[in-house]
Amino acid sequence: MGTVYTKDIKRMAELIYEKYTEEVTSDYQKNKELVKKVVNVNSKTVRNRLAGYLTRYYNKAKNKSAAQETFEEETESYA
């Protein structure tokens, strides 16, 4: 079974993504530095979980937008 993130981790990562969309990447280490800069968290574990979920959330959002574009292109070709 995979790791389940708490609602707090998810909420904070989504807020960081919304506010710093241009700085978030698919690279875990860069996101880790971003979280360190943006959020004042003393716990290394929480900071790492935030960076990990932020990376996953970014990839998920990126894939979703790519799938949406593909769908729109396919529907235009049928019209």
XYZ file of C-alpha atoms in Angstrom:
79
model
C 0.000 0.000 0.000
C 1.091 3.526 -0.686
C 1.581 6.416 1.667
C -1.539 8.360 2.567
C -1.000 12.073 3.153
C -2.972 13.932 5.784
C -5.445 16.639 4.851
C -3.102 19.263 6.284
C -0.244 18.226 3.987
C -2.554 18.149 0.972
C -4.135 21.514 1.782
C -0.805 23.252 2.359
C 0.744 21.788 -0.805
C -2.253 22.840 -2.892
C -2.045 26.375 -1.482
C 1.670 26.534 -2.284
C 0.923 25.287 -5.805
C -1.760 27.923 -6.360
C 0.398 30.750 -5.048
C 3.767 29.712 -6.539
C 2.712 27.875 -9.707
C 5.614 29.293 -11.724
C 8.231 28.067 -9.226
C 6.877 24.541 -8.693
C 8.548 21.885 -10.851
C 8.593 18.123 -11.236
C 11.959 18.049 -9.418
C 11.613 17.009 -5.769
C 14.804 18.781 -4.631
C 13.742 22.129 -6.104
C 10.301 21.811 -4.532
C 11.955 20.959 -1.228
C 13.914 24.225 -1.375
C 10.745 26.126 -2.304
C 8.880 24.661 0.681
C 11.807 25.513 2.945
C 11.733 29.116 1.679
C 7.945 29.576 1.769
C 6.774 27.638 4.830
C 8.162 28.034 8.328
C 8.188 24.382 9.412
C 10.679 23.084 11.956
C 9.920 19.441 11.225
C 12.066 17.915 8.495
C 9.514 15.128 7.996
C 6.651 17.549 7.368
C 8.785 19.606 4.997
C 9.747 16.483 3.018
C 6.154 15.268 2.859
C 5.026 18.672 1.615
C 7.689 18.669 -1.088
C 6.809 15.114 -2.107
C 3.094 15.773 -2.340
C 3.732 19.063 -4.132
C 5.785 17.211 -6.752
C 3.064 14.600 -7.176
C 0.344 17.273 -7.355
C 2.312 19.178 -10.022
C 2.747 16.068 -12.170
C -0.926 15.201 -11.773
C -2.033 18.707 -12.800
C 0.379 18.720 -15.736
C -0.875 15.358 -17.012
C -4.479 16.446 -16.589
C -3.954 19.584 -18.675
C -2.129 17.589 -21.373
C -4.983 15.081 -21.517
C -7.510 17.926 -21.776
C -5.605 19.472 -24.697
C -5.461 16.113 -26.480
C -9.180 15.614 -25.969
C -9.948 19.080 -27.364
C -7.772 18.451 -30.428
C -9.507 15.130 -31.100
C -12.989 16.617 -30.781
C -12.071 19.486 -33.124
C -10.926 17.046 -35.793
C -14.317 15.279 -35.675
C -16.289 18.504 -35.944
